Each structure stands twice: as C-alpha cells, then as structure tokens.
Coordinates of C-alpha atoms in Angstrom, one line a residue:
Chain A
M11 CA 17.5 13.4 5.3
G12 CA 16.7 14.0 1.7
P13 CA 13.2 13.7 0.3
P14 CA 11.8 10.2 0.9
P15 CA 11.5 7.9 -2.1
T16 CA 8.0 7.9 -3.5
L17 CA 6.1 4.7 -4.2
P18 CA 6.4 3.9 -7.8
T19 CA 3.2 4.9 -9.4
S20 CA 3.6 4.0 -13.0
H21 CA 1.5 1.0 -13.9
S22 CA 3.2 0.2 -17.1
F23 CA 5.5 -2.6 -16.4
S24 CA 8.1 -3.6 -18.9
S25 CA 7.8 -7.3 -19.4
P26 CA 9.8 -9.0 -22.2
S27 CA 7.4 -8.2 -25.0
P28 CA 4.2 -6.6 -23.7
K29 CA 2.6 -6.2 -27.1
T30 CA 2.5 -9.9 -27.8
L31 CA 1.1 -11.1 -24.5
Q32 CA -2.6 -11.1 -25.2
E33 CA -5.0 -13.0 -23.2
T34 CA -6.3 -15.0 -26.2
K35 CA -3.0 -16.6 -26.9
T36 CA -2.0 -19.5 -24.7
P37 CA 0.6 -18.4 -22.3
F38 CA 3.0 -21.3 -22.7
E39 CA 3.3 -20.8 -26.4
I40 CA 4.4 -17.2 -25.9
R41 CA 6.8 -18.1 -23.2
F42 CA 8.4 -20.8 -25.3
A43 CA 8.9 -18.3 -28.1
L44 CA 10.4 -15.9 -25.6
L45 CA 12.7 -18.4 -24.0
S46 CA 14.3 -19.5 -27.2
S47 CA 15.0 -15.9 -28.1
L48 CA 16.2 -14.6 -24.8
S49 CA 19.8 -14.9 -23.7
I50 CA 20.8 -16.8 -20.6
Q51 CA 21.2 -13.6 -18.6
N52 CA 17.5 -12.8 -18.9
H53 CA 16.5 -16.2 -17.7
G54 CA 13.0 -15.6 -18.9
M55 CA 12.2 -13.8 -15.6
R56 CA 9.7 -11.0 -15.4
H57 CA 10.8 -7.5 -14.8
L58 CA 12.1 -7.0 -11.3
K59 CA 11.9 -3.8 -9.3
G60 CA 12.7 -3.1 -5.7
E61 CA 12.8 -0.1 -3.5
I62 CA 13.8 0.4 0.1
G63 CA 12.4 2.6 2.8
V64 CA 8.8 3.1 1.4
V65 CA 7.2 3.1 4.8
S66 CA 8.8 5.8 7.0
K67 CA 7.2 4.6 10.2
A68 CA 8.6 1.1 10.0
D69 CA 12.1 0.2 11.1
G70 CA 12.6 -1.3 7.7
S71 CA 10.5 -1.6 4.7
A72 CA 10.6 -2.4 1.0
L73 CA 8.5 -2.6 -2.1
F74 CA 9.2 -5.4 -4.5
E75 CA 7.7 -6.1 -7.9
M76 CA 8.1 -9.2 -10.1
G77 CA 6.2 -8.4 -13.3
N78 CA 2.7 -7.4 -12.3
T79 CA 3.0 -8.8 -8.7
R80 CA 3.6 -5.9 -6.3
V81 CA 4.3 -6.4 -2.6
I82 CA 5.1 -4.2 0.3
A83 CA 7.0 -5.6 3.3
A84 CA 7.5 -3.7 6.6
V85 CA 9.6 -4.9 9.5
Y86 CA 9.2 -3.7 13.1
G87 CA 11.8 -4.8 15.5
P88 CA 13.8 -6.0 17.2
K89 CA 11.6 -4.8 20.0
E90 CA 10.4 -6.0 23.3
I91 CA 8.2 -9.1 23.3
Q92 CA 4.6 -8.2 23.4
N93 CA 3.0 -11.4 24.4
K94 CA 5.1 -13.3 26.9
G95 CA 3.0 -16.3 26.4
Q96 CA 4.1 -16.7 22.8
Q97 CA 7.8 -16.8 23.7
M98 CA 9.0 -20.3 23.2
N99 CA 12.7 -20.0 23.7
N100 CA 14.3 -17.5 26.0
N101 CA 17.6 -17.5 24.1
E102 CA 16.2 -16.5 20.7
A103 CA 14.3 -13.7 19.2
L104 CA 10.7 -14.4 18.3
V105 CA 9.9 -13.8 14.6
R106 CA 6.3 -13.1 13.6
C107 CA 4.9 -12.8 10.2
E108 CA 1.6 -11.8 8.7
Y109 CA 0.7 -12.0 5.1
S110 CA -2.4 -10.2 3.7
M111 CA -3.7 -9.4 0.3
A112 CA -5.5 -6.1 -0.6
N113 CA -9.1 -6.6 -1.7
F114 CA -8.3 -5.3 -5.2
S115 CA -5.1 -7.2 -5.7
T116 CA -6.6 -10.1 -7.7
G117 CA -8.9 -10.0 -10.7
D118 CA -12.0 -10.6 -8.7
R119 CA -12.4 -8.7 -5.5
T120 CA -11.6 -11.0 -2.6
R121 CA -13.8 -10.9 0.5
R122 CA -11.6 -12.3 3.2
P123 CA -8.1 -11.2 2.5
K124 CA -6.8 -12.1 5.9
G125 CA -7.2 -15.1 8.2
D126 CA -8.2 -17.5 5.5
R127 CA -6.3 -20.7 5.1
R128 CA -4.0 -19.7 2.2
S129 CA -2.9 -16.5 3.9
T130 CA -2.2 -18.3 7.2
E131 CA -0.2 -20.9 5.3
I132 CA 1.8 -18.4 3.4
S133 CA 2.4 -16.4 6.7
L134 CA 3.8 -19.5 8.2
V135 CA 6.0 -20.3 5.2
I136 CA 7.5 -16.8 5.1
R137 CA 8.1 -16.8 8.9
Q138 CA 10.0 -20.1 8.8
T139 CA 11.9 -19.1 5.8
M140 CA 13.1 -15.9 7.3
E141 CA 13.9 -17.6 10.6
A142 CA 16.5 -19.6 8.8
C143 CA 18.5 -16.5 8.0
I144 CA 17.9 -14.1 10.9
L145 CA 20.5 -14.5 13.7
T146 CA 17.9 -14.9 16.4
K147 CA 20.4 -16.0 19.0
L148 CA 21.9 -12.4 19.0
M149 CA 18.6 -10.9 20.2
P150 CA 17.2 -13.0 23.0
R151 CA 13.9 -12.0 24.6
S152 CA 12.9 -9.7 21.7
Q153 CA 10.5 -9.8 18.8
I154 CA 10.7 -9.1 15.1
D155 CA 7.5 -8.5 13.2
I156 CA 7.4 -8.9 9.5
F157 CA 4.3 -7.7 7.7
V158 CA 3.7 -8.3 4.1
Q159 CA 0.9 -6.7 2.1
V160 CA 0.1 -7.7 -1.5
L161 CA -1.0 -4.8 -3.6
Q162 CA -1.2 -6.6 -6.9
A163 CA -1.2 -10.3 -7.4
D164 CA -0.2 -11.9 -10.7
G165 CA 1.4 -15.2 -9.7
G166 CA 4.6 -15.7 -7.6
T167 CA 3.3 -13.8 -4.6
R168 CA 5.0 -16.1 -2.2
S169 CA 8.4 -15.4 -3.9
A170 CA 7.8 -11.7 -4.1
C171 CA 6.9 -11.6 -0.4
I172 CA 10.1 -13.4 0.6
N173 CA 12.3 -11.1 -1.6
A174 CA 10.5 -8.0 -0.2
A175 CA 10.9 -9.3 3.4
T176 CA 14.7 -9.8 2.8
L177 CA 15.0 -6.2 1.6
A178 CA 13.0 -4.9 4.5
L179 CA 15.0 -6.8 7.1
A180 CA 18.2 -5.5 5.5
D181 CA 16.8 -2.0 5.7
A182 CA 15.9 -2.5 9.4
G183 CA 19.5 -3.6 10.1
V184 CA 18.4 -6.9 11.5
P185 CA 21.5 -9.2 11.6
M186 CA 21.2 -11.9 9.0
R187 CA 23.2 -14.9 8.0
D188 CA 22.7 -14.3 4.3
I189 CA 20.1 -12.9 2.0
I190 CA 17.2 -15.2 1.1
T191 CA 15.8 -15.0 -2.3
S192 CA 13.0 -16.9 -3.8
C193 CA 11.7 -17.7 -7.3
S194 CA 9.2 -20.1 -8.8
A195 CA 9.4 -22.3 -11.9
G196 CA 7.1 -24.6 -13.7
Y197 CA 6.9 -27.1 -16.5
L198 CA 4.5 -26.7 -19.4
C199 CA 4.5 -28.4 -22.8
T200 CA 7.8 -30.1 -22.1
T201 CA 9.5 -26.7 -21.3
P202 CA 10.7 -25.6 -18.0
L203 CA 9.4 -22.0 -17.4
L204 CA 10.8 -19.5 -14.9
D205 CA 8.8 -17.1 -12.8
L206 CA 5.2 -18.1 -13.6
N207 CA 2.5 -15.5 -13.7
Y208 CA -1.1 -16.2 -12.8
A209 CA -2.1 -17.3 -16.3
E210 CA 0.7 -19.8 -16.5
D211 CA 0.3 -21.0 -13.0
S212 CA -3.4 -21.8 -13.5
A213 CA -2.6 -23.7 -16.7
G214 CA -2.4 -26.8 -14.6
G215 CA 1.3 -27.6 -14.8
P216 CA 3.4 -28.1 -11.7
D217 CA 4.7 -25.1 -9.7
V218 CA 8.0 -25.3 -7.9
T219 CA 8.9 -22.5 -5.5
V220 CA 12.4 -22.4 -4.2
G221 CA 14.0 -20.2 -1.6
I222 CA 17.8 -20.2 -1.1
L223 CA 20.4 -18.5 1.0
A224 CA 22.2 -16.8 -1.9
K225 CA 25.9 -16.9 -1.0
M226 CA 25.8 -20.1 1.1
D227 CA 23.9 -21.8 -1.8
K228 CA 21.6 -23.7 0.5
V229 CA 17.9 -24.3 0.0
T230 CA 15.6 -23.2 2.8
L231 CA 12.2 -23.3 1.1
L232 CA 11.0 -25.9 -1.4
Q233 CA 7.4 -26.4 -2.3
M234 CA 5.9 -28.2 -5.2
D235 CA 2.5 -29.3 -6.2
A236 CA 1.3 -31.6 -9.1
K237 CA 3.2 -34.5 -10.5
L238 CA 6.6 -34.3 -12.0
P239 CA 9.0 -37.1 -13.0
L240 CA 12.3 -36.9 -11.0
D241 CA 14.7 -35.9 -13.7
T242 CA 12.4 -33.2 -14.9
F243 CA 12.0 -32.0 -11.4
E244 CA 15.8 -31.6 -11.1
N245 CA 15.8 -29.4 -14.2
V246 CA 13.0 -27.3 -13.0
M247 CA 14.5 -26.9 -9.6
Q248 CA 17.9 -25.9 -11.1
L249 CA 16.1 -23.3 -13.2
A250 CA 14.4 -21.9 -10.1
I251 CA 17.7 -21.8 -8.3
E252 CA 19.3 -19.8 -11.1
G253 CA 16.3 -17.5 -11.0
C254 CA 16.9 -17.0 -7.3
K255 CA 20.5 -16.2 -7.9
A256 CA 19.5 -13.6 -10.5
V257 CA 17.2 -12.0 -7.9
A258 CA 20.0 -12.1 -5.3
Q259 CA 22.2 -10.2 -7.7
Y260 CA 19.5 -7.6 -8.2
I261 CA 18.9 -7.3 -4.4
R262 CA 22.6 -6.9 -3.8
E263 CA 22.7 -4.0 -6.3
I264 CA 19.7 -2.3 -4.6
L265 CA 21.3 -2.7 -1.1
L266 CA 24.6 -1.4 -2.4
E267 CA 23.0 1.6 -4.1
N268 CA 21.1 2.3 -0.8
T269 CA 24.3 2.2 1.2
K270 CA 26.0 4.6 -1.2
Q271 CA 23.1 7.0 -0.8
L272 CA 23.2 6.8 2.9
E273 CA 26.9 7.4 2.8
S274 CA 26.6 10.5 0.6
R275 CA 23.8 11.9 2.9
R276 CA 26.1 11.5 5.9
G277 CA 28.6 13.5 4.0
S278 CA 31.4 11.1 4.4
Chain B
M1 CA 24.0 15.7 17.9
E2 CA 23.3 19.2 19.1
T3 CA 22.6 19.9 22.7
T4 CA 20.2 22.4 23.9
T5 CA 20.2 24.4 27.1
I6 CA 16.9 24.4 28.8
G7 CA 16.2 27.6 30.7
G8 CA 15.0 27.3 34.3
G9 CA 11.5 27.8 35.5
E10 CA 10.0 24.8 33.6
G11 CA 9.5 22.2 36.3
A12 CA 9.9 19.0 34.3
T13 CA 12.8 20.3 32.3
G14 CA 14.7 22.1 35.0
M15 CA 16.8 19.1 35.7
A16 CA 17.6 18.6 32.1
A17 CA 19.9 21.5 31.8
H18 CA 22.0 20.1 28.9
M19 CA 20.4 17.4 26.8
E20 CA 20.4 16.2 23.3
V21 CA 17.5 17.5 21.2
E22 CA 16.3 14.1 20.2
A23 CA 16.2 12.9 23.8
F24 CA 14.4 16.0 24.9
R25 CA 11.8 15.5 22.1
R26 CA 11.2 11.9 23.3
L27 CA 11.1 12.5 27.0
F28 CA 9.3 15.9 27.2
P29 CA 7.3 16.2 24.0
L30 CA 4.9 18.8 25.3
P31 CA 7.5 21.4 26.4
F32 CA 9.3 20.6 23.1
Y33 CA 6.3 21.6 21.1
D34 CA 5.3 24.5 23.3
R35 CA 8.7 26.1 22.7
H36 CA 8.2 25.7 19.0
L37 CA 4.7 26.9 19.0
S38 CA 5.6 30.0 20.9
K39 CA 7.9 31.0 18.0
S40 CA 5.1 30.0 15.5
V41 CA 7.2 27.3 13.9
R42 CA 7.1 23.5 14.0
P43 CA 10.0 21.0 14.3
D44 CA 9.9 20.3 10.6
A45 CA 10.3 24.0 9.9
R46 CA 6.7 24.5 8.7
T47 CA 4.7 27.5 9.8
L48 CA 1.6 26.8 11.8
D49 CA -0.8 27.0 8.9
S50 CA 1.2 25.3 6.1
A51 CA 0.5 21.8 5.0
R52 CA 3.0 19.2 4.0
E53 CA 3.9 18.4 0.4
T54 CA 1.0 16.6 -1.2
T55 CA 1.2 14.4 -4.3
I56 CA -1.6 12.5 -6.1
S57 CA -1.0 9.9 -8.8
L58 CA -3.8 8.2 -10.6
G59 CA -4.0 4.6 -11.8
P60 CA -1.2 2.8 -9.8
V61 CA -3.3 -0.4 -9.5
A62 CA -3.8 -1.7 -13.0
S63 CA -6.2 -4.5 -12.0
A64 CA -8.7 -2.0 -10.5
D65 CA -11.3 0.0 -12.4
G66 CA -10.1 3.2 -10.7
S67 CA -7.3 3.8 -8.3
A68 CA -5.2 6.6 -6.8
L69 CA -2.2 6.9 -4.6
V70 CA -2.0 10.0 -2.4
K71 CA 0.9 11.1 -0.2
I72 CA 0.6 14.0 2.3
G73 CA 4.1 14.2 3.7
E74 CA 4.8 10.7 4.8
T75 CA 1.2 9.6 5.1
T76 CA 0.4 7.3 2.2
M77 CA -3.0 6.1 1.1
L78 CA -3.9 3.8 -1.8
A79 CA -7.5 3.8 -2.9
A80 CA -8.9 1.4 -5.5
I81 CA -12.4 0.9 -6.9
K82 CA -13.8 -2.3 -8.3
L83 CA -17.2 -2.3 -9.9
E84 CA -19.5 -5.3 -9.8
V85 CA -22.9 -5.8 -11.2
M86 CA -25.8 -6.3 -8.8
T87 CA -29.6 -6.1 -8.8
P88 CA -30.7 -2.8 -7.2
S89 CA -33.2 -2.7 -4.4
T90 CA -36.8 -1.9 -5.1
E91 CA -36.8 1.5 -3.4
S92 CA -33.9 2.8 -5.5
S93 CA -34.3 0.8 -8.6
D94 CA -32.4 3.2 -10.8
E95 CA -29.5 3.8 -8.6
G96 CA -26.2 2.0 -7.9
S97 CA -24.4 2.0 -4.6
I98 CA -21.0 2.6 -3.1
A99 CA -19.4 0.5 -0.4
V100 CA -16.5 2.2 1.4
E101 CA -14.0 0.3 3.5
F102 CA -10.8 1.7 5.1
Y103 CA -8.0 -0.5 6.2
M104 CA -5.0 0.1 8.3
P105 CA -2.8 -3.0 7.8
P106 CA 0.1 -3.6 10.3
I107 CA 2.7 -2.2 7.9
C108 CA 1.4 1.3 8.3
S109 CA 2.3 2.0 11.9
P110 CA 4.0 0.4 14.9
M111 CA 0.8 1.0 16.8
V112 CA -1.1 -1.5 14.7
R113 CA -0.5 -5.1 15.4
P114 CA -2.4 -8.3 14.3
G115 CA -4.9 -8.8 17.1
R116 CA -4.8 -5.2 18.0
P117 CA -6.3 -3.3 15.1
A118 CA -6.1 0.4 15.0
E119 CA -8.9 2.1 16.9
V120 CA -9.1 4.9 14.5
A121 CA -9.7 2.7 11.4
P122 CA -13.4 2.1 11.7
V123 CA -13.9 5.7 12.7
I124 CA -12.3 6.9 9.5
S125 CA -14.1 4.3 7.5
Q126 CA -17.4 5.7 8.7
Q127 CA -16.4 9.3 8.2
L128 CA -15.3 8.5 4.6
S129 CA -18.6 6.8 3.9
D130 CA -20.6 9.7 5.4
V131 CA -18.8 12.4 3.6
I132 CA -18.8 10.7 0.2
M133 CA -22.6 10.1 0.5
S134 CA -23.5 13.5 1.9
S135 CA -21.4 15.5 -0.5
R136 CA -23.2 13.9 -3.4
M137 CA -20.0 13.8 -5.2
V138 CA -21.1 10.8 -7.2
N139 CA -24.6 10.7 -8.7
L140 CA -25.8 7.2 -7.9
K141 CA -28.1 7.3 -10.9
E142 CA -25.0 7.2 -13.1
L143 CA -24.2 3.9 -11.6
C144 CA -27.4 2.4 -13.0
L145 CA -27.2 0.0 -16.0
I146 CA -30.6 -1.3 -16.7
S147 CA -33.3 0.3 -14.5
G148 CA -34.7 -2.1 -12.1
K149 CA -32.5 -5.0 -13.2
A150 CA -28.9 -4.2 -13.1
S151 CA -26.7 -1.6 -11.6
W152 CA -23.1 -1.1 -10.4
I153 CA -21.9 -1.5 -6.9
A154 CA -18.6 0.4 -6.5
Y155 CA -16.4 -1.2 -3.8
L156 CA -14.0 1.5 -2.7
D157 CA -11.1 0.1 -0.6
V158 CA -8.7 2.5 0.9
Y159 CA -5.5 1.1 2.4
C160 CA -3.2 3.1 4.6
L161 CA 0.4 2.3 3.7
N162 CA 2.0 4.7 6.1
A163 CA 0.3 6.5 9.0
D164 CA 1.8 9.8 9.8
G165 CA -1.0 12.1 10.8
S166 CA -4.0 13.6 8.8
L167 CA -5.2 10.1 7.9
F168 CA -8.7 11.3 7.0
D169 CA -7.4 14.0 4.7
A170 CA -5.3 11.7 2.7
A171 CA -8.0 9.0 2.7
L172 CA -10.7 11.3 1.3
L173 CA -8.3 12.8 -1.2
S174 CA -7.4 9.3 -2.5
A175 CA -11.1 8.4 -2.7
V176 CA -11.9 11.5 -4.7
A177 CA -9.0 10.9 -7.0
A178 CA -9.9 7.3 -7.5
F179 CA -13.5 8.3 -8.5
T180 CA -12.0 10.8 -10.9
H181 CA -9.9 8.1 -12.4
L182 CA -12.7 5.5 -12.6
Q183 CA -13.3 4.0 -16.0
I184 CA -16.6 2.0 -16.1
P185 CA -16.1 -1.3 -17.9
L186 CA -18.2 -2.1 -21.0
V187 CA -21.0 -4.5 -20.4
S188 CA -23.2 -6.7 -22.4
V189 CA -26.3 -8.8 -21.8
N190 CA -26.2 -12.5 -22.6
E191 CA -29.2 -14.7 -23.7
E192 CA -30.3 -15.5 -20.2
G193 CA -30.6 -11.8 -19.5
R194 CA -27.5 -11.7 -17.3
V195 CA -25.2 -8.7 -17.5
F196 CA -21.5 -9.3 -17.7
T197 CA -18.5 -7.2 -18.3
V198 CA -16.7 -7.2 -21.5
S199 CA -13.0 -6.6 -21.8
G200 CA -11.6 -4.3 -24.5
E201 CA -10.4 -7.0 -26.8
Q202 CA -13.5 -9.2 -26.6
Q203 CA -15.5 -6.2 -27.8
E204 CA -13.7 -6.1 -31.1
K205 CA -13.8 -9.8 -31.6
T206 CA -17.3 -10.8 -30.9
K207 CA -19.4 -7.7 -31.6
L208 CA -21.6 -8.1 -28.6
E209 CA -24.3 -5.6 -28.0
L210 CA -22.8 -3.2 -25.6
V211 CA -25.2 -1.5 -23.2
N212 CA -23.2 1.5 -22.0
K213 CA -20.8 2.3 -24.9
E214 CA -21.0 6.1 -24.4
K215 CA -20.9 6.6 -20.7
R216 CA -17.6 5.4 -19.3
K217 CA -16.7 8.0 -16.8
L218 CA -18.6 9.4 -13.9
S219 CA -19.4 13.1 -13.8
I220 CA -18.1 14.1 -10.4
G221 CA -20.1 16.8 -8.8
N222 CA -18.7 19.3 -6.3
T223 CA -15.6 17.5 -5.0
P224 CA -15.1 17.7 -1.2
F225 CA -11.7 18.6 0.1
P226 CA -10.7 18.0 3.7
V227 CA -8.3 19.7 6.1
T228 CA -7.5 18.5 9.6
C229 CA -6.2 21.0 12.2
V230 CA -5.2 20.5 15.8
I231 CA -6.0 23.0 18.4
H232 CA -3.5 23.3 21.2
K233 CA -4.0 26.0 23.8
E234 CA -4.5 29.0 21.6
H235 CA -2.7 27.8 18.5
I236 CA -4.3 26.3 15.4
V237 CA -1.9 23.9 13.7
V238 CA -2.8 22.7 10.2
D239 CA -2.0 19.2 8.9
P240 CA -0.5 17.6 11.9
T241 CA 2.0 14.7 11.8
A242 CA 1.3 11.7 14.0
E243 CA 3.6 13.0 16.7
E244 CA 1.7 16.3 16.8
E245 CA -1.7 14.5 16.8
A246 CA -0.7 12.4 19.7
I247 CA 0.1 15.2 22.1
M248 CA -2.1 18.1 21.1
E249 CA -5.3 18.7 22.8
T250 CA -7.9 18.2 20.1
S251 CA -8.3 17.9 16.4
I252 CA -10.9 19.3 14.1
T253 CA -11.6 18.2 10.5
I254 CA -13.4 20.5 8.1
V255 CA -14.6 19.4 4.6
L256 CA -15.5 22.0 2.0
D257 CA -16.6 21.5 -1.5
T258 CA -15.5 23.4 -4.6
L259 CA -18.4 25.8 -4.3
G260 CA -17.4 26.7 -0.8
N261 CA -20.2 24.9 0.9
L262 CA -19.5 23.3 4.2
V263 CA -19.8 19.5 3.8
S264 CA -18.7 18.3 7.2
I265 CA -17.2 19.5 10.5
Y266 CA -15.8 16.9 12.8
K267 CA -14.6 17.7 16.2
P268 CA -14.8 14.5 18.3
G269 CA -14.5 16.0 21.8
G270 CA -11.1 16.4 23.3
V271 CA -9.7 18.5 26.1
G272 CA -9.4 21.6 24.0
L273 CA -12.4 23.8 23.5
A274 CA -12.9 25.8 20.3
S275 CA -14.8 29.0 20.2
T276 CA -16.8 30.0 17.1
A277 CA -14.0 32.3 16.2
T278 CA -11.5 29.4 16.2
I279 CA -13.8 27.3 14.0
K280 CA -14.2 30.2 11.5
E281 CA -10.4 30.5 11.4
C282 CA -10.1 26.8 10.7
I283 CA -12.7 27.1 7.9
S284 CA -10.7 29.9 6.3
R285 CA -7.5 27.8 6.5
T286 CA -9.4 25.0 4.8
K287 CA -10.5 27.4 2.0
R288 CA -6.9 28.3 1.3
R289 CA -5.7 24.7 1.3
M290 CA -8.6 23.7 -0.9
Q291 CA -7.3 25.9 -3.7
D292 CA -3.9 24.1 -3.5
L293 CA -5.5 20.7 -3.5
K294 CA -7.7 21.5 -6.4
I295 CA -4.7 22.5 -8.5
I296 CA -2.8 19.3 -7.5
L297 CA -5.8 17.1 -8.4
E298 CA -6.3 18.9 -11.8
E299 CA -2.6 18.4 -12.5
A300 CA -2.8 14.7 -11.7
V301 CA -5.8 14.3 -14.0
S302 CA -4.1 16.1 -16.9
V303 CA -1.0 14.0 -16.5
M304 CA -3.1 10.9 -16.7
E305 CA -4.9 12.1 -19.8
V306 CA -1.6 12.8 -21.5
D307 CA -0.5 9.2 -21.1

C-alpha cells in the first residue's frame, strides 16, 4: 500500500472571505452581503474538506470539515455482537454510535465531553439516521460501531458528524442504501442562511438541520428549534436540502477519487 | 497471495506445510516474528533498531493556545493546551500548574469500546504527568501572572487518534511539541481586580493595560525525548507496532533529555528479564533516536515560524 494519507494539519481554512469576518461585526450582516454576491453553486456553504482512511486500525474512517468544524469518524464492523443482551432483533445488524467532543474543541474547555445529555442525544440521532441507510438485514447477528470524535466545534457538528459517518461507512464497505448527507440552515434578519457557524447559531434565530438520502431524495433527519412561520420554514428547509445535495456531490467526488486510487494501487 | 513453506521441526507449524503468509501471521504470530527476528528484520522491512517515520506538525487546533499533531508510523496523537486563569495555592504562590490528561477514544483502536476503556490510558496519563513534571521542561514560575493572586493553569489534553504501538512516545512528543507551540494569551485586569484574557483585536481597540505584553512564549528547558523498545528473548526491538507489543515479552521505555540526562526508565514487569547490559544498549538506542527527534522538532518549529 502507498503511504497513508496524513491528517490535514493546516489550520488556515479558506472560508468565503476570511478577512472580513471579524468578531466585532454582526455575523448575519456579513452573511447577507456574501449571499448576495455568491453564485448559486456556492450556496453560501462553508468550505468542505473530506478525507478517507485517516485511522488505519479502523475498518473504515474519515475526517470531515465544514468550515472550522472538524470531525473524525471511525467505523468498526460488521463484527460479532459483543453484548447479546443488547440485541433486539435477530434478523438485523445492531448499529451503535458514540459521539464525543474533545476537551479543547470549543472556545471554553469542556469538562464532561462524554455522557452528558447533549452528547447522548446526538449519539442517538446519528445512530438512527445511519440505521436508515445501512442494509442491516444483510448482516444478521452482527454489530456495527460508529464512533465520532469532534476535534474542533464551530456550529453544525451534528451535520459534520453525519457526513463523516457516511464517508467512514463507505470506506468500511458496509452495504448502504444510499449516502446520507446533512446540512443545517437558519433564518436571520429575514434571510435564510445556509450552514450556520457557532456565532450565527447563537444569534437566536431558528436552526433547521436536515439529513437526506441523496439519490432517493428522501428526508431521514429533520430537527428544528425556535419559532418559524410555515412558509418561511419551507424556504429554509429547501435551502438546507440544496446544501445537503451539494455535500452529497462533494462526497461522491471523494469516494470516486478514493476508488481510482485503490484501483491504481492494485495495478489494474 | 504468496504461500510460504514452513520447515519441519516447529511443533505448532509442522502441520501448516503450505499456508498463506497472512493466515500464518494471524494464527501463529510468535513463530512468524521469531523467523523474522532471527534474520534481524521485521515484517515491515525495518531493522531491529530503526524507528518508523515520525512527523510533527504544530498548531492544528486553532481554538487552543498551543497544539501539536504527532505521527509515528500509524500511531497518531493530538495534543492541545488551553490556559485558564486561577488563584495559586499559598505554598506555591508564584507558580502556575499543569494538568495532564490522556484519552483513548474508541476511534483509535478496535480494543477500546464504550464501557470498556483502554487499560493502558490512565497508565500513560500518569507517566506523561510524571515525566513532564520531573523533567522540569516547563518552569512553573513562568506560568505566574500576578504573584499570589493570579496564575495560569495549563490543561494539556492528549488524544490518541490511532493506536499502533509506542503510544507513550508519541504522546510525550506531542506534549513537548504543544508546549513549544504554546502562545500565552494577553491578559488585563478589570476594576474589580479580576484577570481576564484579551484577544488580539480587543487590545488594539480599547487600550487596556496589559499585564504580560512581553512574555508570550514559554522557555522550554531541556526537552525530554522518549523511546520505547521491546525485549524479546535476546533481541531488542525499537519502536514496536501494536502487533509487536502484543506478543513480545516485555517493553521498556527510556526518556532522555537534550543534555543526555536520564529522565525516566519504565519497565513495568513482564516475562522478559533485562540485564544491565541490555538496559545500557536501550539507552544508547535512545540517544541515537533522540538526535533524529530533535531535528524533526526543530524543523517543525521553523516551519511554523515561517508561516
């Protein structure tokens, strides 16, 4: 095998215009200016970066970045069920997921990165979202573990985790119905915004997270908090779905590139 | 896949006259390694005393005050330091403190599962803490802000992202590199006498009185460099992978500092016994490896300063 891909170490992320994003300016004013100047292709999404195979010991692994949010996902499985008591259904694989954040991932150092309510909730959400696409019936009496570790958090961690998990599952060769991608969108100052970062998310507007099965065009995950009138909600959700499709396009490119590399290494 | 012919005379393998190499490696790891060691080579074509390719990069975590990513072969460690202001204790009123924690999240290895944490994680955590303190790499007095009232506590978190042997080596290297990269944030004192950190832009805008404008970087004393060897029968194997660590008799970790002083020797029991000659041999291997590690660290620092 060739040299393993190294974890990206550069910490200068190229966001739409890094020079103008200062903390003193209100985030939605900047985003509004950017949205009106960006073409439709860009969608106003943050810079995406994905890499497969970062953890050599795992059956499948991936690193995914959305702007400053950086997440590593590792998949172990399908393997023999560890705890027979947990096995609900004999005819399907058991999917387990654990989400944890590094102590240094947020601005203030977090004390309990695992086991707190938010982490447990996000673990559950990711597990159920991935269960929708994994063909569990093909692997009865086995177990698939998905572990997600957040290295840097800047809003949209849920979405970055789901995207990283999709890449890791593909790397592990787990049979899936479709690729699941996720993106968040919000609504501030009468403008729908795509892919909120932490500053925009905490500005108090609603936050809609959507996860779709890309080709089948079906929604598996939909979460929203704060109030939103119905027609605005439809706009925001549509925007989030377009964002998901853009992520799906990017993920497909990564997977295709990876397959080409594997092919060339095999010498075929 | 290639097949290998196993000669007779080896009990467990006598029956496996023709077998694929990979299967032999899984089923009979000890004879597999014995055959390699007798020819003074390892399965990944290294010699017995050569270490894997090591890379250090500084500053991967933008939100931390100091961070470093170290890879030794496949073993990957991410260390990050966050500084917080605290009141020092009365006995050491002009010193800061360092809190070291080492994590092995489940992504790093199939052996680690939620509910079954790695046995070796708290051991390495304690080892790291001991070595960092006893090597006096960081002068705690430099972490003091206002004597008796405010000082820094440096929270060093080391995360193992991929566990493939020599975990302590990579962890200590990443801790050392993170301290080298550490940039102490500017602080100022408000009216109630409380110390708070000031970000770069705020400093220009509000002209607060800054307490520590000059000293932003720690002066690192003699840096400790570790090397782990495993001892198997009469061979000394430097920088083992996880597979080698699992089957070899015993491991020994030696930490030397740049002046050549011995900082730590750690041989936690094990079936293999080491004579003093063996230990001296390990120390000389460590000396050689230390030269390479010093160069790698200096290169990483100069790359960062160019940026």
